[in-house]
Tab-separated table of C-alpha atoms in Angstrom:
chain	number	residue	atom	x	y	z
A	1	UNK	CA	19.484	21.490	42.568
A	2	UNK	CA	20.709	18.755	43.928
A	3	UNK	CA	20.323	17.338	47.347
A	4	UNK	CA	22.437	15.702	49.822
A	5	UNK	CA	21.320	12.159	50.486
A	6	UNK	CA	21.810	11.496	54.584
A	7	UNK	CA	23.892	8.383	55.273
A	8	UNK	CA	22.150	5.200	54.954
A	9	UNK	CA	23.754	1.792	57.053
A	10	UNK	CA	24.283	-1.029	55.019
A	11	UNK	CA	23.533	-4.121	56.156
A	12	UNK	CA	25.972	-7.106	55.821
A	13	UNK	CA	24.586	-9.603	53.186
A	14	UNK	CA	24.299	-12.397	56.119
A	15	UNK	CA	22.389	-10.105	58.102
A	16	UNK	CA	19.568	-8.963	55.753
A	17	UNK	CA	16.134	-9.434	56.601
A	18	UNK	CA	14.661	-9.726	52.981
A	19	UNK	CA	13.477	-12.523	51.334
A	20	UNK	CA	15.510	-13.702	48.431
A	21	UNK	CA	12.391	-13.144	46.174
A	22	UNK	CA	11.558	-9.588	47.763
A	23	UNK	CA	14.779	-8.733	46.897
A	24	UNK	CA	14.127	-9.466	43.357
A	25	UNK	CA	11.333	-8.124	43.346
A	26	UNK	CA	12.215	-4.793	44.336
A	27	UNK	CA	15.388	-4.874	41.335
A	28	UNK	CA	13.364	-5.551	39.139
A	29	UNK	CA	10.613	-2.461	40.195
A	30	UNK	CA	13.258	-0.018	40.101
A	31	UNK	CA	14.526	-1.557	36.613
A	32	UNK	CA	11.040	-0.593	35.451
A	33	UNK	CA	10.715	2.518	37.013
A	34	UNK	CA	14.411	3.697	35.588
A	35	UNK	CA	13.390	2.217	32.082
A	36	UNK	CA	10.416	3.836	31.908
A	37	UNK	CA	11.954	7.121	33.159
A	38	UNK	CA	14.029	7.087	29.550
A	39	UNK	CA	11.266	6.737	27.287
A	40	UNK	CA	9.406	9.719	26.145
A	41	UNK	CA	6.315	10.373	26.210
A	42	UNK	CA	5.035	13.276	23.782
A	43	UNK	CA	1.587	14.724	23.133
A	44	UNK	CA	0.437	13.325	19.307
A	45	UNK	CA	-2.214	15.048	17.471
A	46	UNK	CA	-4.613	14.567	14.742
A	47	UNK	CA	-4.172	16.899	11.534
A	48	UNK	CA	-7.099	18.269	12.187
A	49	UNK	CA	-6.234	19.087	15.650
A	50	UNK	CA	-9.272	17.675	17.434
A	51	UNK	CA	-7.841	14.852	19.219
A	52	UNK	CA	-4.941	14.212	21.473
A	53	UNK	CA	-3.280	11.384	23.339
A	54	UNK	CA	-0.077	11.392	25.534
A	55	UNK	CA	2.204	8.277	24.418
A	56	UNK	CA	5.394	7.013	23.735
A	57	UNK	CA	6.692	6.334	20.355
A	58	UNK	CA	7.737	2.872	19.317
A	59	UNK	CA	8.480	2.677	15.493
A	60	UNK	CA	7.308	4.141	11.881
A	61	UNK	CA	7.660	1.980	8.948
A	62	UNK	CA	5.549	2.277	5.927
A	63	UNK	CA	3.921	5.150	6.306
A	64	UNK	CA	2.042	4.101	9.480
A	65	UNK	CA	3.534	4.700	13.303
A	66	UNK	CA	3.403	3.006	16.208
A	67	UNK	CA	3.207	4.788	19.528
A	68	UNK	CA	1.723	3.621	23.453
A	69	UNK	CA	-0.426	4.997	25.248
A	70	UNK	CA	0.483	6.341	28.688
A	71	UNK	CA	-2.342	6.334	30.441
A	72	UNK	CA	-3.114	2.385	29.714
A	73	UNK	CA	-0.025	1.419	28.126
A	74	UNK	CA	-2.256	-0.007	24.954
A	75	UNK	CA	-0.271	0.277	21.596
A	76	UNK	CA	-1.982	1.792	18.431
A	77	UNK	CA	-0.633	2.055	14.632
A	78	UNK	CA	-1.742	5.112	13.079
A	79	UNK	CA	-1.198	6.515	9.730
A	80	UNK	CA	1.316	9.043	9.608
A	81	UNK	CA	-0.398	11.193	7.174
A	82	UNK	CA	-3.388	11.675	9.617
A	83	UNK	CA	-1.175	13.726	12.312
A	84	UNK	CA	-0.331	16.931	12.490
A	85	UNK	CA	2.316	18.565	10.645
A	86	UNK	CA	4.569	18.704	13.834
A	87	UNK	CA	4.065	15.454	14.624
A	88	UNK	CA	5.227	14.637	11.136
A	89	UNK	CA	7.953	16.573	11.150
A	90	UNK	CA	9.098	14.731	14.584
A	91	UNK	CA	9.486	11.118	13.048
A	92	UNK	CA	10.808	12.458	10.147
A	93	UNK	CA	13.911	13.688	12.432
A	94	UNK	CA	13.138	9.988	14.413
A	95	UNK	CA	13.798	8.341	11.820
A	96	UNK	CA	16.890	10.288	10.331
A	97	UNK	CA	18.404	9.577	14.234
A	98	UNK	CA	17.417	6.102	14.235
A	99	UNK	CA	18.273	4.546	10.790
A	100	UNK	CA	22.286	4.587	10.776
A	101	UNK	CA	24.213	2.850	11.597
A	102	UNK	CA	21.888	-0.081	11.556
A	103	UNK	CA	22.682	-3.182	13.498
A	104	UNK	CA	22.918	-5.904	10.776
A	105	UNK	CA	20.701	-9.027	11.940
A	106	UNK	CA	21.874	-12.685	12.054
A	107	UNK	CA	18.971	-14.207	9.768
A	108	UNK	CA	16.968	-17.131	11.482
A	109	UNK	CA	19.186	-20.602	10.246
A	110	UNK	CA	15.619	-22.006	10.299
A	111	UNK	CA	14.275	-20.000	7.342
A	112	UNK	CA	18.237	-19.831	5.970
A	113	UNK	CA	17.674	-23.636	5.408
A	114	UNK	CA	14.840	-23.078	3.334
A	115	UNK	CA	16.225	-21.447	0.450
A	116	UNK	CA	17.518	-24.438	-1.707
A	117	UNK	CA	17.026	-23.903	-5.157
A	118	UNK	CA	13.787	-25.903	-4.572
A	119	UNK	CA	10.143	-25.424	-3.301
A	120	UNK	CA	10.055	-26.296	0.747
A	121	UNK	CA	7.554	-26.019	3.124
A	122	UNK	CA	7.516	-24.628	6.377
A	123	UNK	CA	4.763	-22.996	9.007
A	124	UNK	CA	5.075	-19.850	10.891
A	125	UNK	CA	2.510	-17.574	12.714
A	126	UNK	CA	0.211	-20.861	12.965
A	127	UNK	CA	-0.208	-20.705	8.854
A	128	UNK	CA	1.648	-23.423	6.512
A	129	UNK	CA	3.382	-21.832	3.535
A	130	UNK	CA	5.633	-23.033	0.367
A	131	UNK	CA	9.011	-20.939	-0.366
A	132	UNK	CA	11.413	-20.755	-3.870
A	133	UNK	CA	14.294	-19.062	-3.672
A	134	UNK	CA	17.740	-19.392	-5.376
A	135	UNK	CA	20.905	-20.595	-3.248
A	136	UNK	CA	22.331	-17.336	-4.133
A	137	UNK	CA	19.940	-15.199	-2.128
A	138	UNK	CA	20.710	-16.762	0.939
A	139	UNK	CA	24.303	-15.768	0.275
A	140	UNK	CA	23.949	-13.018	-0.623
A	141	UNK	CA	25.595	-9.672	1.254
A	142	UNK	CA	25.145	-7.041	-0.881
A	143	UNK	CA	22.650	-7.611	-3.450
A	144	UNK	CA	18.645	-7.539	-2.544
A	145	UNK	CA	15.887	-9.653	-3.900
A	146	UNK	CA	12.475	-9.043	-5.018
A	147	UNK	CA	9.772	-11.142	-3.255
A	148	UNK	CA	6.583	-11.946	-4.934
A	149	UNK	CA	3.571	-13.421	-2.601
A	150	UNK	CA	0.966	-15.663	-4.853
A	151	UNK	CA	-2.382	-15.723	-3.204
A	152	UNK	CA	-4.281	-19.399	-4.079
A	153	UNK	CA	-7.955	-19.855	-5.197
A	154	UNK	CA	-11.179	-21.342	-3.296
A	155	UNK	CA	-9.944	-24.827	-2.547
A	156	UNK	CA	-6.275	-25.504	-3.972
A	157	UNK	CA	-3.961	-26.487	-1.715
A	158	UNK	CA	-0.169	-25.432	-2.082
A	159	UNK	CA	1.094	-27.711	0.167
A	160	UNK	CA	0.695	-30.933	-1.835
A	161	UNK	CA	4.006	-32.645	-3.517
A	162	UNK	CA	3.289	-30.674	-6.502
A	163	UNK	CA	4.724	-27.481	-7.313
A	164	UNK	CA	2.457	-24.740	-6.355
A	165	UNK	CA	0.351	-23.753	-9.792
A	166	UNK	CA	0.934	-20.502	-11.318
A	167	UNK	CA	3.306	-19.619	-8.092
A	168	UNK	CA	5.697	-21.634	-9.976
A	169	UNK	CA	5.703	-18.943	-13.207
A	170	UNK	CA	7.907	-16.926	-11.088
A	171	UNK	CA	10.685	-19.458	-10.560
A	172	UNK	CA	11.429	-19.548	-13.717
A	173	UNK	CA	12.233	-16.254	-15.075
A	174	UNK	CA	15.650	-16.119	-15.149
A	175	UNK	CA	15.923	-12.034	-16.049
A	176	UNK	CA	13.978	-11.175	-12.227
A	177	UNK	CA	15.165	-14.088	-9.602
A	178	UNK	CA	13.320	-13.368	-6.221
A	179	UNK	CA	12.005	-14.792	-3.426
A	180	UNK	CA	8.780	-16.680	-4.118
A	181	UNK	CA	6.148	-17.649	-1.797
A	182	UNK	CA	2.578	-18.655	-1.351
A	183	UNK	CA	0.678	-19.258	1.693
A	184	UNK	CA	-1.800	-21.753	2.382
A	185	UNK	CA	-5.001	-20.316	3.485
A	186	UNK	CA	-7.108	-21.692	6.504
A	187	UNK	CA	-10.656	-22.612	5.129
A	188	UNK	CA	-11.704	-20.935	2.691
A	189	UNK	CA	-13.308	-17.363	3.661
A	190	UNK	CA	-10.969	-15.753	1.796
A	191	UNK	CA	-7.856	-14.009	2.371
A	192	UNK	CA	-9.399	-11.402	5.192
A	193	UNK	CA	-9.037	-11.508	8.751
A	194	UNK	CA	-7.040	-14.198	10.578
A	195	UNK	CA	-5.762	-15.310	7.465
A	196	UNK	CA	-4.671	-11.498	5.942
A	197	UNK	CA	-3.048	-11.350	9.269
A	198	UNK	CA	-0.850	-14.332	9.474
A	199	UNK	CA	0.316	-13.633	5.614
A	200	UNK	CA	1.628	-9.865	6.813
A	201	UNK	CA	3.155	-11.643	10.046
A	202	UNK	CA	5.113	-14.466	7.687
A	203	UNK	CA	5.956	-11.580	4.978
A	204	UNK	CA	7.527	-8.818	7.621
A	205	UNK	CA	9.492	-12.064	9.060
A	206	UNK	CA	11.010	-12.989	5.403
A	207	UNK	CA	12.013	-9.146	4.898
A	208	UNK	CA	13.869	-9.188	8.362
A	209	UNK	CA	15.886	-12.424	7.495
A	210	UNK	CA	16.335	-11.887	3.531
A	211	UNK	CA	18.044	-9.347	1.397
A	212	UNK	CA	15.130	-7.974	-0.296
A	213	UNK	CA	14.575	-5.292	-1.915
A	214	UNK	CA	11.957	-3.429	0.179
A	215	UNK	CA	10.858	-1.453	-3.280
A	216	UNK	CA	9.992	-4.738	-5.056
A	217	UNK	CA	7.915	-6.859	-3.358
A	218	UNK	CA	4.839	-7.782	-5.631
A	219	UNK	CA	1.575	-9.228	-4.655
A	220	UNK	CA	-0.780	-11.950	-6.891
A	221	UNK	CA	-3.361	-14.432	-6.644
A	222	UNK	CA	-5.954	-16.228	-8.636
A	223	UNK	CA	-9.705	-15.945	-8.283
A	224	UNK	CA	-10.463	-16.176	-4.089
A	225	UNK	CA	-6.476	-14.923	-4.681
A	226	UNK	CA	-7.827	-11.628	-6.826
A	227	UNK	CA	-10.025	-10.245	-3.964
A	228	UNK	CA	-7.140	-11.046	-1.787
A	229	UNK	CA	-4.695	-9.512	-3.864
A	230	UNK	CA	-6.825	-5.881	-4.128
A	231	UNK	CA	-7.867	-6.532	0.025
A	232	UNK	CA	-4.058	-6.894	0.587
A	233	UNK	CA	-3.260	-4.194	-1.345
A	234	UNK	CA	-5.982	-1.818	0.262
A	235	UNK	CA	-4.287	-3.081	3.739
A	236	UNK	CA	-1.139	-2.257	3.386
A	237	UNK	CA	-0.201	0.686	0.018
A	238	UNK	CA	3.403	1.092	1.109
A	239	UNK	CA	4.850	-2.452	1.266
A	240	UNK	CA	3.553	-3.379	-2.107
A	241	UNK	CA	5.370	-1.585	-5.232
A	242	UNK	CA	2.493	-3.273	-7.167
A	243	UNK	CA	-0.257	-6.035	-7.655
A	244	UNK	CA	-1.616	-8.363	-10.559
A	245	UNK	CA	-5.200	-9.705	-9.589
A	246	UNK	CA	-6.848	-12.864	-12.000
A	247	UNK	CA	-10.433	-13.439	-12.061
A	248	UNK	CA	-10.908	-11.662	-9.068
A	249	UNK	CA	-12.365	-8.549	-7.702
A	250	UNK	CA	-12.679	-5.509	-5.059
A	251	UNK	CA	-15.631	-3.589	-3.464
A	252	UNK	CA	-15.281	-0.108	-5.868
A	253	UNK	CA	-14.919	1.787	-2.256
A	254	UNK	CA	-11.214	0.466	-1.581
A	255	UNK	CA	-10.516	2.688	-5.222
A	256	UNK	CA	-9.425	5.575	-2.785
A	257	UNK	CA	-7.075	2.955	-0.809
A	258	UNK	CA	-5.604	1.670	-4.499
A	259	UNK	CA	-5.583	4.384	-6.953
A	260	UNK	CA	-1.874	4.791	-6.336
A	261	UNK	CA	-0.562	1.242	-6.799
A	262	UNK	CA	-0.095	-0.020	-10.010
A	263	UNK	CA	-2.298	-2.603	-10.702
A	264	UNK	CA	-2.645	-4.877	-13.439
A	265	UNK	CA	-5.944	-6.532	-13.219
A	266	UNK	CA	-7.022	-9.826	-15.633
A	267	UNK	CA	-10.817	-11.082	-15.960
A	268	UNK	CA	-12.670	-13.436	-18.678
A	269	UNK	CA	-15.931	-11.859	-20.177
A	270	UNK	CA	-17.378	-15.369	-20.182
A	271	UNK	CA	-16.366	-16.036	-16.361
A	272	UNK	CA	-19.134	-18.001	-15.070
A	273	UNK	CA	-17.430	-18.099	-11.531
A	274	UNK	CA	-16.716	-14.884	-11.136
A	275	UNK	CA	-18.403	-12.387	-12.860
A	276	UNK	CA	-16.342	-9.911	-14.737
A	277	UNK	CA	-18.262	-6.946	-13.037
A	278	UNK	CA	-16.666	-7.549	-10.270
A	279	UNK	CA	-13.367	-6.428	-11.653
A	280	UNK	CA	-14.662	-4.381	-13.796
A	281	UNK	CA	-16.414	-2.232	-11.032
A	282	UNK	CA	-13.178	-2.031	-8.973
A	283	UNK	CA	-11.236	-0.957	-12.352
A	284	UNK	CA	-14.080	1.912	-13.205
A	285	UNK	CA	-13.586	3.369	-9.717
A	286	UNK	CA	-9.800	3.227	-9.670
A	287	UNK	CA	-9.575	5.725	-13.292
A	288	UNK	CA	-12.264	7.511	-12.230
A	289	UNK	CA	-9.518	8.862	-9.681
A	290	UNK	CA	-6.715	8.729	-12.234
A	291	UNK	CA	-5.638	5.680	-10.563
A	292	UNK	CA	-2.532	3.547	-11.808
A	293	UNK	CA	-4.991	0.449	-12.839
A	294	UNK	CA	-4.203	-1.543	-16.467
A	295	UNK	CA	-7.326	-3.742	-17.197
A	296	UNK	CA	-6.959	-6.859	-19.634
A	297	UNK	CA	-10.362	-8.529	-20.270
A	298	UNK	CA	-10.034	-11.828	-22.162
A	299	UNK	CA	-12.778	-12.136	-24.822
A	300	UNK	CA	-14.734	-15.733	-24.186
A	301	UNK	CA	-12.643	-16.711	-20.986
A	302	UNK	CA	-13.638	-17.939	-18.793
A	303	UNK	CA	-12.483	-19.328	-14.971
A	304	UNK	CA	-9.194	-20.530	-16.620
A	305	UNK	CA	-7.709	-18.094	-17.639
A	306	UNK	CA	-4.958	-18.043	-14.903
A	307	UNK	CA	-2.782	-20.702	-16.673
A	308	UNK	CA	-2.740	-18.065	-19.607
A	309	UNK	CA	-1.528	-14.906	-17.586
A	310	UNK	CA	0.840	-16.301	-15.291
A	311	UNK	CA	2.327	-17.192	-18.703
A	312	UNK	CA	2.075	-14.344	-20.219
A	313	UNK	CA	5.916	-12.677	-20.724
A	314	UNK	CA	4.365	-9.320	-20.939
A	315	UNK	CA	2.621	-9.426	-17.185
A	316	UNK	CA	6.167	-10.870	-15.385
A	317	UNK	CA	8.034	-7.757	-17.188
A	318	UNK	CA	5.663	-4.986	-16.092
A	319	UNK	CA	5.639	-6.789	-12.961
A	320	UNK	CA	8.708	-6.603	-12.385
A	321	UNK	CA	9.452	-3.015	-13.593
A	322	UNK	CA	7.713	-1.345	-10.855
A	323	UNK	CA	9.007	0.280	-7.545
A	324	UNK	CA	7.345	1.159	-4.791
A	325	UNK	CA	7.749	5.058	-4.696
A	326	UNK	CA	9.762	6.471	-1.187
């Protein structure tokens, strides 16, 4: 029911007694309060139905969602599959509201200027990366692109004059043309942490400016670049329509996290480096699930071997045969 607001006196501009700044302070408080007053806030729960929290959801994109929480405002990304079959249901319609008609995005003319027909450099999210792509893929308005991310070794650097190694494989198959890049790693820790982090920031920034095709983008790297390539792989299981790791290797308890990505994994027997148990291990516990894992071990190779797959035909057409399931 509605109620009659009394009369209220307004007061002539030249006579108020607020101070410019409390006036704008009190807009922008009931701008708040009003925009706050649209956004709903639902009750999520686990599958299980043990836990609860009152928040506001924000977005759902590969498989995970992103909601805040009311009581603190703090924002959490949770995997879908872990709430309850309501909740489920609910961003399924979310998303079915939400996804047409899509506002098309100007891409950034920074990153437009980039795709040349050449390797450039460039730096985003405070990491320093090389890009290939074709003239054509910046023009382009209907078709979409695969992207394929190559993941160094221990020590190179991809930023020197030279074309980047075995990242450079990928420019020149003329059947698949796709994005290319490959990040340059600070220190060398491995690709975990900060440096896992800034590679997903740069990579979700290239989808939202490119036309690719969101059930192609590949993952590879050499030796420190293996693990990598399995960690990234573990991290995210819906970007990634599939993986090829070289000389490297993965803790057998991500096989859970990877048994559903295909995987093409390469390791020399005689890999003084890196031993070949430690692909082997990872490739055991992947089939042990029924997982989607090929396994090529090179008899007497050793470390070097990367010069020989990235050149192998065979790996760059199974590569890019795969698509990421919906």
């Amino acid at each position: 029911m509605c109620r009659k607001l009394p009369n209220i006196q307004t007061i002539p501009a030249r006579q108020s007694k607020l101070p410019n700044p409390m006036k704008k302070f009190i807009i922008l408080f009931w701008f708040i309060i009003s925009q706050s007053a649209l956004a709903e806030v639902r009750t999520w729960k686990t599958a299980d139905g043990l836990k609860s929290i009152e928040a506001e959801f924000i977005s759902t994109r590969d498989g995970e969602v992103t909601i805040k929480r009311k009581s603190d405002l703090r924002l959490f990304t949770l995997p879908i599959s872990k709430l309850s079959a309501e909740d489920q249901a609910w961003i399924t319609t979310q998303k079915a509201e939400t996804s047409t008609p899509a506002e098309v995005k100007e891409p950034d003319p920074a990153l437009v200027k980039l795709i040349t027909g050449k390797w450039e450099r460039h730096e985003a999210h405070g990491m320093k990366f090389r890009i290939f792509g074709e003239r054509k893929i910046r023009r382009a308005k209907k078709d979409t692109y695969p992207m394929v991310i190559y993941l160094h070794g221990r020590g190179n650097d991809v930023m020197t004059p030279e074309e980047p190694g075995n990242a450079n494989t990928f420019t020149n198959d003329s059947k698949n043309p796709c994005l290319v890049i490959a990040p340059q790693s600070l220190g060398v820790d491995g690709w975990n942490g900060s440096n896992a982090d800034m590679a997903l920031k740069i990579i979700d920034e290239l989808i939202e400016n490119f036309p690719i095709d969101q059930k192609r983008i590949y993952i590879t790297g050499y030796s420190m670049g293996g693990f990598g390539t399995f960690e990234f792989l573990a991290m995210k299981p819906k970007l990634f329509a599939a993986g090829v790791t070289v000389a490297g290797g993965a803790s057998p308890q991500n096989a859970e996290k990877l048994k559903d990505i295909p995987i093409w994994a390469f390791h020399g027997d005689a890999d003084e480096s890196v031993k070949v148990d430690s692909t082997r291990n990872i490739v055991e516990a992947i089939k042990k699930l029924n997982g989607k894992i090929k396994y090529t071990e090179i008899p007497g190779g050793d470390h070097g071997i990367a010069d020989q797959v990235y050149r192998d035909k065979e790996m760059h057409k199974w590569l890019f045969e795969q698509k990421r399931a919906e």
